[in-house]
Amino acid sequence: SAVISQKPSRDICQRGTSLTIQCQVDSQVTMMFWYRQQPGQSLTLIATANQGSEATYESGFVIDKFPISRPNLTFSTLTVSNMSPEDSSIYLCSVVDRAETQYFGPGTRLLVL
Amino acid sequence: KNEVEQSPQNLTAQEGEFITINCSYSVGISALHWLQQHPGGGIVSLFMLSSGKKKHGRLIATINIQEKHSSLHITASHPRDSAVYICAVTASGGSNYKLTFGKGTLLTVNP
């Protein structure tokens, strides 16, 4: 199984600033995803993090707002840029391992004031 | 557009009760997932199924492909089962890992 850690686990930020969330996996995985869960809403896929190339974004999400890096098979970052209170959410990293099993991280709880 | 609807939205039970959470979806799927989310936000995958029934401990998940419906059952519920239970599906023909999620069912089990 894959064990996922996310940093930070929670943060409170001022509007207009940016926050980078890290996702670290204890084994090499084939796919990595970033999800957002706004208060009272369903989880929504932001993008697929591709190793060594630009992430693939879902409709409604753009690279300027949510730049993503994935330098290797075990690590990815998601940056929430120029934050507003509407960005207050739980951000989740998810991975698929070589056995094609999907795992979810512990989440990063973000509050933007 | 694939909609995933869960019922009930909130459920309160007494310890020991049998619990059922329902999930309906609107398009053909390749798989359905049941997930558990604890208050801190982290998510654990409970089941992935595409037909029939699966059992793990006190948890049972069933799916009826023709009726586009799945249920999650918890037998002999316990306060530690208190969490949000989320149903998610992957649409037929799409990536196996692009999930559409329901809004979740908040379960509270009182001692």
PDB file of C-alpha atoms in Angstrom:
ATOM      1  CA  SER A   1       0.000   0.000   0.000  1.00  0.00           C
ATOM      2  CA  ALA A   2       0.986   3.625  -0.451  1.00  0.00           C
ATOM      3  CA  VAL A   3       1.232   5.982   2.505  1.00  0.00           C
ATOM      4  CA  ILE A   4       0.674   9.640   1.661  1.00  0.00           C
ATOM      5  CA  SER A   5       1.679  12.626   3.747  1.00  0.00           C
ATOM      6  CA  GLN A   6       0.672  16.223   3.114  1.00  0.00           C
ATOM      7  CA  LYS A   7       2.199  19.423   4.428  1.00  0.00           C
ATOM      8  CA  PRO A   8       0.897  21.579   5.904  1.00  0.00           C
ATOM      9  CA  SER A   9      -2.021  19.773   7.499  1.00  0.00           C
ATOM     10  CA  ARG A  10      -3.807  23.084   7.963  1.00  0.00           C
ATOM     11  CA  ASP A  11      -3.137  26.773   7.512  1.00  0.00           C
ATOM     12  CA  ILE A  12      -4.781  30.148   7.873  1.00  0.00           C
ATOM     13  CA  CYS A  13      -3.743  32.641   5.191  1.00  0.00           C
ATOM     14  CA  GLN A  14      -4.433  36.226   4.235  1.00  0.00           C
ATOM     15  CA  ARG A  15      -6.135  37.013   0.951  1.00  0.00           C
ATOM     16  CA  GLY A  16      -3.786  37.837  -1.876  1.00  0.00           C
ATOM     17  CA  THR A  17      -1.047  35.512  -0.657  1.00  0.00           C
ATOM     18  CA  SER A  18      -0.083  32.084  -2.019  1.00  0.00           C
ATOM     19  CA  LEU A  19       0.325  28.716  -0.318  1.00  0.00           C
ATOM     20  CA  THR A  20       2.184  25.655  -1.561  1.00  0.00           C
ATOM     21  CA  ILE A  21       0.961  22.252  -0.424  1.00  0.00           C
ATOM     22  CA  GLN A  22       3.279  19.271  -0.588  1.00  0.00           C
ATOM     23  CA  CYS A  23       2.316  15.652  -1.208  1.00  0.00           C
ATOM     24  CA  GLN A  24       4.867  12.941  -0.446  1.00  0.00           C
ATOM     25  CA  VAL A  25       4.313   9.224  -1.091  1.00  0.00           C
ATOM     26  CA  ASP A  26       6.390   6.467   0.478  1.00  0.00           C
ATOM     27  CA  SER A  27       6.615   4.510  -2.788  1.00  0.00           C
ATOM     28  CA  GLN A  28       6.708   5.202  -6.506  1.00  0.00           C
ATOM     29  CA  VAL A  29       3.243   5.686  -7.952  1.00  0.00           C
ATOM     30  CA  THR A  30       1.963   5.886 -11.488  1.00  0.00           C
ATOM     31  CA  MET A  31      -0.583   8.670 -11.097  1.00  0.00           C
ATOM     32  CA  MET A  32      -1.058  11.627  -8.747  1.00  0.00           C
ATOM     33  CA  PHE A  33      -4.106  13.850  -8.484  1.00  0.00           C
ATOM     34  CA  TRP A  34      -5.141  16.970  -6.617  1.00  0.00           C
ATOM     35  CA  TYR A  35      -8.714  17.418  -5.368  1.00  0.00           C
ATOM     36  CA  ARG A  36     -10.537  20.275  -3.679  1.00  0.00           C
ATOM     37  CA  GLN A  37     -13.433  20.025  -1.259  1.00  0.00           C
ATOM     38  CA  GLN A  38     -15.148  23.319  -0.581  1.00  0.00           C
ATOM     39  CA  PRO A  39     -17.317  23.549   2.557  1.00  0.00           C
ATOM     40  CA  GLY A  40     -20.498  21.529   2.131  1.00  0.00           C
ATOM     41  CA  GLN A  41     -19.559  20.483  -1.395  1.00  0.00           C
ATOM     42  CA  SER A  42     -18.381  17.338  -3.124  1.00  0.00           C
ATOM     43  CA  LEU A  43     -14.747  16.620  -3.821  1.00  0.00           C
ATOM     44  CA  THR A  44     -13.742  18.016  -7.203  1.00  0.00           C
ATOM     45  CA  LEU A  45     -10.737  17.036  -9.270  1.00  0.00           C
ATOM     46  CA  ILE A  46      -8.422  19.993  -9.901  1.00  0.00           C
ATOM     47  CA  ALA A  47      -5.783  18.328 -12.049  1.00  0.00           C
ATOM     48  CA  THR A  48      -3.675  15.291 -12.777  1.00  0.00           C
ATOM     49  CA  ALA A  49      -0.030  15.877 -11.872  1.00  0.00           C
ATOM     50  CA  ASN A  50       2.221  14.558 -14.648  1.00  0.00           C
ATOM     51  CA  GLN A  51       5.818  13.693 -13.940  1.00  0.00           C
ATOM     52  CA  GLY A  52       8.201  16.015 -15.696  1.00  0.00           C
ATOM     53  CA  SER A  53       5.543  17.856 -17.677  1.00  0.00           C
ATOM     54  CA  GLU A  54       2.667  20.268 -17.232  1.00  0.00           C
ATOM     55  CA  ALA A  55      -0.316  19.080 -15.224  1.00  0.00           C
ATOM     56  CA  THR A  56      -3.621  18.280 -16.908  1.00  0.00           C
ATOM     57  CA  TYR A  57      -6.302  20.600 -15.538  1.00  0.00           C
ATOM     58  CA  GLU A  58     -10.027  19.970 -15.300  1.00  0.00           C
ATOM     59  CA  SER A  59     -12.605  22.424 -16.570  1.00  0.00           C
ATOM     60  CA  GLY A  60     -12.743  25.476 -14.350  1.00  0.00           C
ATOM     61  CA  PHE A  61      -9.177  25.192 -13.069  1.00  0.00           C
ATOM     62  CA  VAL A  62      -6.182  26.968 -14.614  1.00  0.00           C
ATOM     63  CA  ILE A  63      -2.442  26.751 -14.204  1.00  0.00           C
ATOM     64  CA  ASP A  64      -2.033  30.399 -13.199  1.00  0.00           C
ATOM     65  CA  LYS A  65      -4.281  29.887 -10.189  1.00  0.00           C
ATOM     66  CA  PHE A  66      -3.190  26.340  -9.268  1.00  0.00           C
ATOM     67  CA  PRO A  67       0.356  25.692 -10.491  1.00  0.00           C
ATOM     68  CA  ILE A  68       1.387  22.082  -9.935  1.00  0.00           C
ATOM     69  CA  SER A  69       4.771  20.412  -9.974  1.00  0.00           C
ATOM     70  CA  ARG A  70       5.695  16.740 -10.037  1.00  0.00           C
ATOM     71  CA  PRO A  71       9.459  16.366 -10.266  1.00  0.00           C
ATOM     72  CA  ASN A  72       9.495  12.607  -9.603  1.00  0.00           C
ATOM     73  CA  LEU A  73       7.313   9.550  -8.950  1.00  0.00           C
ATOM     74  CA  THR A  74       6.862  10.203  -5.222  1.00  0.00           C
ATOM     75  CA  PHE A  75       6.372  13.946  -4.807  1.00  0.00           C
ATOM     76  CA  SER A  76       4.061  16.719  -6.011  1.00  0.00           C
ATOM     77  CA  THR A  77       3.158  20.251  -4.994  1.00  0.00           C
ATOM     78  CA  LEU A  78       0.018  22.299  -5.497  1.00  0.00           C
ATOM     79  CA  THR A  79       0.158  26.071  -5.112  1.00  0.00           C
ATOM     80  CA  VAL A  80      -2.990  28.073  -4.445  1.00  0.00           C
ATOM     81  CA  SER A  81      -2.151  31.514  -5.828  1.00  0.00           C
ATOM     82  CA  ASN A  82      -3.521  34.946  -5.006  1.00  0.00           C
ATOM     83  CA  MET A  83      -5.914  33.444  -2.511  1.00  0.00           C
ATOM     84  CA  SER A  84      -9.405  34.678  -1.741  1.00  0.00           C
ATOM     85  CA  PRO A  85     -11.881  33.440   0.902  1.00  0.00           C
ATOM     86  CA  GLU A  86     -13.500  31.281  -1.807  1.00  0.00           C
ATOM     87  CA  ASP A  87     -10.325  29.170  -1.840  1.00  0.00           C
ATOM     88  CA  SER A  88     -11.012  28.027   1.714  1.00  0.00           C
ATOM     89  CA  SER A  89     -11.243  24.268   1.268  1.00  0.00           C
ATOM     90  CA  ILE A  90      -9.702  20.938   2.030  1.00  0.00           C
ATOM     91  CA  TYR A  91      -7.099  20.070  -0.596  1.00  0.00           C
ATOM     92  CA  LEU A  92      -6.414  16.369  -1.071  1.00  0.00           C
ATOM     93  CA  CYS A  93      -3.650  14.546  -2.846  1.00  0.00           C
ATOM     94  CA  SER A  94      -4.527  11.153  -4.316  1.00  0.00           C
ATOM     95  CA  VAL A  95      -2.318   8.533  -5.936  1.00  0.00           C
ATOM     96  CA  VAL A  96      -2.617   5.316  -7.911  1.00  0.00           C
ATOM     97  CA  ASP A  97       0.043   2.718  -7.286  1.00  0.00           C
ATOM     98  CA  ARG A  98       1.422   0.060  -9.624  1.00  0.00           C
ATOM     99  CA  ALA A  99      -1.309  -2.341  -8.463  1.00  0.00           C
ATOM    100  CA  GLU A 100      -3.846   0.229  -9.734  1.00  0.00           C
ATOM    101  CA  THR A 101      -5.143   0.880  -6.227  1.00  0.00           C
ATOM    102  CA  GLN A 102      -6.149   4.455  -5.428  1.00  0.00           C
ATOM    103  CA  TYR A 103      -5.208   6.116  -2.140  1.00  0.00           C
ATOM    104  CA  PHE A 104      -6.053   9.484  -0.636  1.00  0.00           C
ATOM    105  CA  GLY A 105      -3.905  11.706   1.516  1.00  0.00           C
ATOM    106  CA  PRO A 106      -4.850  13.173   4.905  1.00  0.00           C
ATOM    107  CA  GLY A 107      -5.773  16.517   3.369  1.00  0.00           C
ATOM    108  CA  THR A 108      -4.730  20.122   3.915  1.00  0.00           C
ATOM    109  CA  ARG A 109      -7.384  22.297   5.520  1.00  0.00           C
ATOM    110  CA  LEU A 110      -7.022  25.886   4.264  1.00  0.00           C
ATOM    111  CA  LEU A 111      -8.800  28.944   5.626  1.00  0.00           C
ATOM    112  CA  VAL A 112      -8.377  32.245   3.794  1.00  0.00           C
ATOM    113  CA  LEU A 113      -9.299  35.404   5.676  1.00  0.00           C
TER     114      LEU A 113
ATOM    115  CA  LYS B   1     -23.406  15.079 -16.783  1.00  0.00           C
ATOM    116  CA  ASN B   2     -22.957  12.373 -14.177  1.00  0.00           C
ATOM    117  CA  GLU B   3     -24.746  13.080 -10.951  1.00  0.00           C
ATOM    118  CA  VAL B   4     -24.107  11.137  -7.787  1.00  0.00           C
ATOM    119  CA  GLU B   5     -26.794  11.432  -5.147  1.00  0.00           C
ATOM    120  CA  GLN B   6     -26.519  10.120  -1.620  1.00  0.00           C
ATOM    121  CA  SER B   7     -29.159   9.638   1.038  1.00  0.00           C
ATOM    122  CA  PRO B   8     -29.584  10.453   3.768  1.00  0.00           C
ATOM    123  CA  GLN B   9     -27.405  13.553   4.101  1.00  0.00           C
ATOM    124  CA  ASN B  10     -27.253  13.097   7.858  1.00  0.00           C
ATOM    125  CA  LEU B  11     -27.806   9.983   9.941  1.00  0.00           C
ATOM    126  CA  THR B  12     -27.765   9.557  13.696  1.00  0.00           C
ATOM    127  CA  ALA B  13     -27.825   6.089  15.199  1.00  0.00           C
ATOM    128  CA  GLN B  14     -27.432   4.379  18.535  1.00  0.00           C
ATOM    129  CA  GLU B  15     -24.535   2.043  19.092  1.00  0.00           C
ATOM    130  CA  GLY B  16     -25.353  -1.432  17.817  1.00  0.00           C
ATOM    131  CA  GLU B  17     -27.852  -0.354  15.174  1.00  0.00           C
ATOM    132  CA  PHE B  18     -27.750  -1.549  11.570  1.00  0.00           C
ATOM    133  CA  ILE B  19     -27.055   1.341   9.205  1.00  0.00           C
ATOM    134  CA  THR B  20     -27.717   1.774   5.498  1.00  0.00           C
ATOM    135  CA  ILE B  21     -26.459   4.586   3.283  1.00  0.00           C
ATOM    136  CA  ASN B  22     -27.669   4.817  -0.303  1.00  0.00           C
ATOM    137  CA  CYS B  23     -26.073   6.080  -3.500  1.00  0.00           C
ATOM    138  CA  SER B  24     -27.659   6.630  -6.921  1.00  0.00           C
ATOM    139  CA  TYR B  25     -25.939   7.719 -10.100  1.00  0.00           C
ATOM    140  CA  SER B  26     -27.122   8.765 -13.517  1.00  0.00           C
ATOM    141  CA  VAL B  27     -24.735   7.331 -16.144  1.00  0.00           C
ATOM    142  CA  GLY B  28     -23.016   4.058 -16.947  1.00  0.00           C
ATOM    143  CA  ILE B  29     -20.044   3.433 -14.739  1.00  0.00           C
ATOM    144  CA  SER B  30     -16.983   1.229 -14.697  1.00  0.00           C
ATOM    145  CA  ALA B  31     -16.629   1.256 -10.899  1.00  0.00           C
ATOM    146  CA  LEU B  32     -18.152   2.650  -7.733  1.00  0.00           C
ATOM    147  CA  HIS B  33     -16.189   3.570  -4.629  1.00  0.00           C
ATOM    148  CA  TRP B  34     -17.214   3.970  -1.014  1.00  0.00           C
ATOM    149  CA  LEU B  35     -14.918   6.251   0.967  1.00  0.00           C
ATOM    150  CA  GLN B  36     -14.746   7.275   4.613  1.00  0.00           C
ATOM    151  CA  GLN B  37     -13.711  10.794   5.617  1.00  0.00           C
ATOM    152  CA  HIS B  38     -12.851  11.608   9.208  1.00  0.00           C
ATOM    153  CA  PRO B  39     -13.185  15.085  10.770  1.00  0.00           C
ATOM    154  CA  GLY B  40      -9.583  16.051   9.962  1.00  0.00           C
ATOM    155  CA  GLY B  41     -10.349  15.640   6.265  1.00  0.00           C
ATOM    156  CA  GLY B  42      -8.333  12.558   5.379  1.00  0.00           C
ATOM    157  CA  ILE B  43     -10.044   9.931   3.252  1.00  0.00           C
ATOM    158  CA  VAL B  44      -9.833   6.144   3.402  1.00  0.00           C
ATOM    159  CA  SER B  45     -11.042   3.942   0.580  1.00  0.00           C
ATOM    160  CA  LEU B  46     -13.460   1.303   1.902  1.00  0.00           C
ATOM    161  CA  PHE B  47     -14.604  -0.489  -1.232  1.00  0.00           C
ATOM    162  CA  MET B  48     -14.322  -0.413  -4.986  1.00  0.00           C
ATOM    163  CA  LEU B  49     -16.926  -2.522  -6.775  1.00  0.00           C
ATOM    164  CA  SER B  50     -18.385  -2.927 -10.227  1.00  0.00           C
ATOM    165  CA  SER B  51     -20.936  -5.669  -9.514  1.00  0.00           C
ATOM    166  CA  GLY B  52     -22.468  -7.731  -6.740  1.00  0.00           C
ATOM    167  CA  LYS B  53     -21.429  -7.398  -3.142  1.00  0.00           C
ATOM    168  CA  LYS B  54     -18.305  -6.997  -1.039  1.00  0.00           C
ATOM    169  CA  LYS B  55     -17.817  -7.459   2.694  1.00  0.00           C
ATOM    170  CA  HIS B  56     -15.062  -6.275   4.985  1.00  0.00           C
ATOM    171  CA  GLY B  57     -15.562  -6.805   8.678  1.00  0.00           C
ATOM    172  CA  ARG B  58     -18.798  -5.067   9.691  1.00  0.00           C
ATOM    173  CA  LEU B  59     -19.079  -3.222   6.379  1.00  0.00           C
ATOM    174  CA  ILE B  60     -20.992  -4.514   3.380  1.00  0.00           C
ATOM    175  CA  ALA B  61     -21.317  -2.790   0.004  1.00  0.00           C
ATOM    176  CA  THR B  62     -23.746  -3.806  -2.712  1.00  0.00           C
ATOM    177  CA  ILE B  63     -24.354  -2.513  -6.201  1.00  0.00           C
ATOM    178  CA  ASN B  64     -27.181  -2.941  -8.711  1.00  0.00           C
ATOM    179  CA  ILE B  65     -25.880  -1.894 -12.109  1.00  0.00           C
ATOM    180  CA  GLN B  66     -29.286  -2.043 -13.822  1.00  0.00           C
ATOM    181  CA  GLU B  67     -30.862   0.245 -11.236  1.00  0.00           C
ATOM    182  CA  LYS B  68     -27.732   2.453 -10.951  1.00  0.00           C
ATOM    183  CA  HIS B  69     -27.807   2.136  -7.194  1.00  0.00           C
ATOM    184  CA  SER B  70     -25.439   1.103  -4.418  1.00  0.00           C
ATOM    185  CA  SER B  71     -25.789   0.715  -0.677  1.00  0.00           C
ATOM    186  CA  LEU B  72     -23.287   0.701   2.159  1.00  0.00           C
ATOM    187  CA  HIS B  73     -24.327  -1.205   5.257  1.00  0.00           C
ATOM    188  CA  ILE B  74     -22.720  -1.126   8.687  1.00  0.00           C
ATOM    189  CA  THR B  75     -23.673  -3.885  11.103  1.00  0.00           C
ATOM    190  CA  ALA B  76     -23.404  -3.474  14.880  1.00  0.00           C
ATOM    191  CA  SER B  77     -22.477   0.197  14.543  1.00  0.00           C
ATOM    192  CA  HIS B  78     -19.992   1.750  16.946  1.00  0.00           C
ATOM    193  CA  PRO B  79     -19.156   5.369  17.845  1.00  0.00           C
ATOM    194  CA  ARG B  80     -15.833   4.997  16.024  1.00  0.00           C
ATOM    195  CA  ASP B  81     -17.844   4.545  12.806  1.00  0.00           C
ATOM    196  CA  SER B  82     -18.835   8.212  13.068  1.00  0.00           C
ATOM    197  CA  ALA B  83     -17.550   9.877   9.909  1.00  0.00           C
ATOM    198  CA  VAL B  84     -18.648  11.146   6.520  1.00  0.00           C
ATOM    199  CA  TYR B  85     -19.238   8.348   4.014  1.00  0.00           C
ATOM    200  CA  ILE B  86     -18.774   9.301   0.386  1.00  0.00           C
ATOM    201  CA  CYS B  87     -19.889   7.507  -2.743  1.00  0.00           C
ATOM    202  CA  ALA B  88     -17.890   8.111  -5.933  1.00  0.00           C
ATOM    203  CA  VAL B  89     -18.049   6.678  -9.447  1.00  0.00           C
ATOM    204  CA  THR B  90     -15.876   6.421 -12.520  1.00  0.00           C
ATOM    205  CA  ALA B  91     -17.811   6.786 -15.744  1.00  0.00           C
ATOM    206  CA  SER B  92     -17.681   4.063 -18.406  1.00  0.00           C
ATOM    207  CA  GLY B  93     -15.090   4.784 -21.055  1.00  0.00           C
ATOM    208  CA  GLY B  94     -13.322   7.353 -18.964  1.00  0.00           C
ATOM    209  CA  SER B  95     -10.171   7.209 -16.893  1.00  0.00           C
ATOM    210  CA  ASN B  96     -10.483   4.655 -14.111  1.00  0.00           C
ATOM    211  CA  TYR B  97      -9.256   7.230 -11.676  1.00  0.00           C
ATOM    212  CA  LYS B  98     -11.307  10.302 -12.501  1.00  0.00           C
ATOM    213  CA  LEU B  99     -13.957  10.161  -9.827  1.00  0.00           C
ATOM    214  CA  THR B 100     -17.282  11.964  -9.540  1.00  0.00           C
ATOM    215  CA  PHE B 101     -18.226  12.280  -5.901  1.00  0.00           C
ATOM    216  CA  GLY B 102     -21.453  12.507  -3.960  1.00  0.00           C
ATOM    217  CA  LYS B 103     -21.741  15.106  -1.232  1.00  0.00           C
ATOM    218  CA  GLY B 104     -21.407  12.535   1.502  1.00  0.00           C
ATOM    219  CA  THR B 105     -23.482  11.231   4.383  1.00  0.00           C
ATOM    220  CA  LEU B 106     -22.584  12.397   7.872  1.00  0.00           C
ATOM    221  CA  LEU B 107     -22.991   9.466  10.244  1.00  0.00           C
ATOM    222  CA  THR B 108     -23.030   9.968  13.992  1.00  0.00           C
ATOM    223  CA  VAL B 109     -23.194   6.904  16.212  1.00  0.00           C
ATOM    224  CA  ASN B 110     -24.000   7.639  19.824  1.00  0.00           C
ATOM    225  CA  PRO B 111     -22.903   5.366  22.669  1.00  0.00           C
TER     226      PRO B 111
END
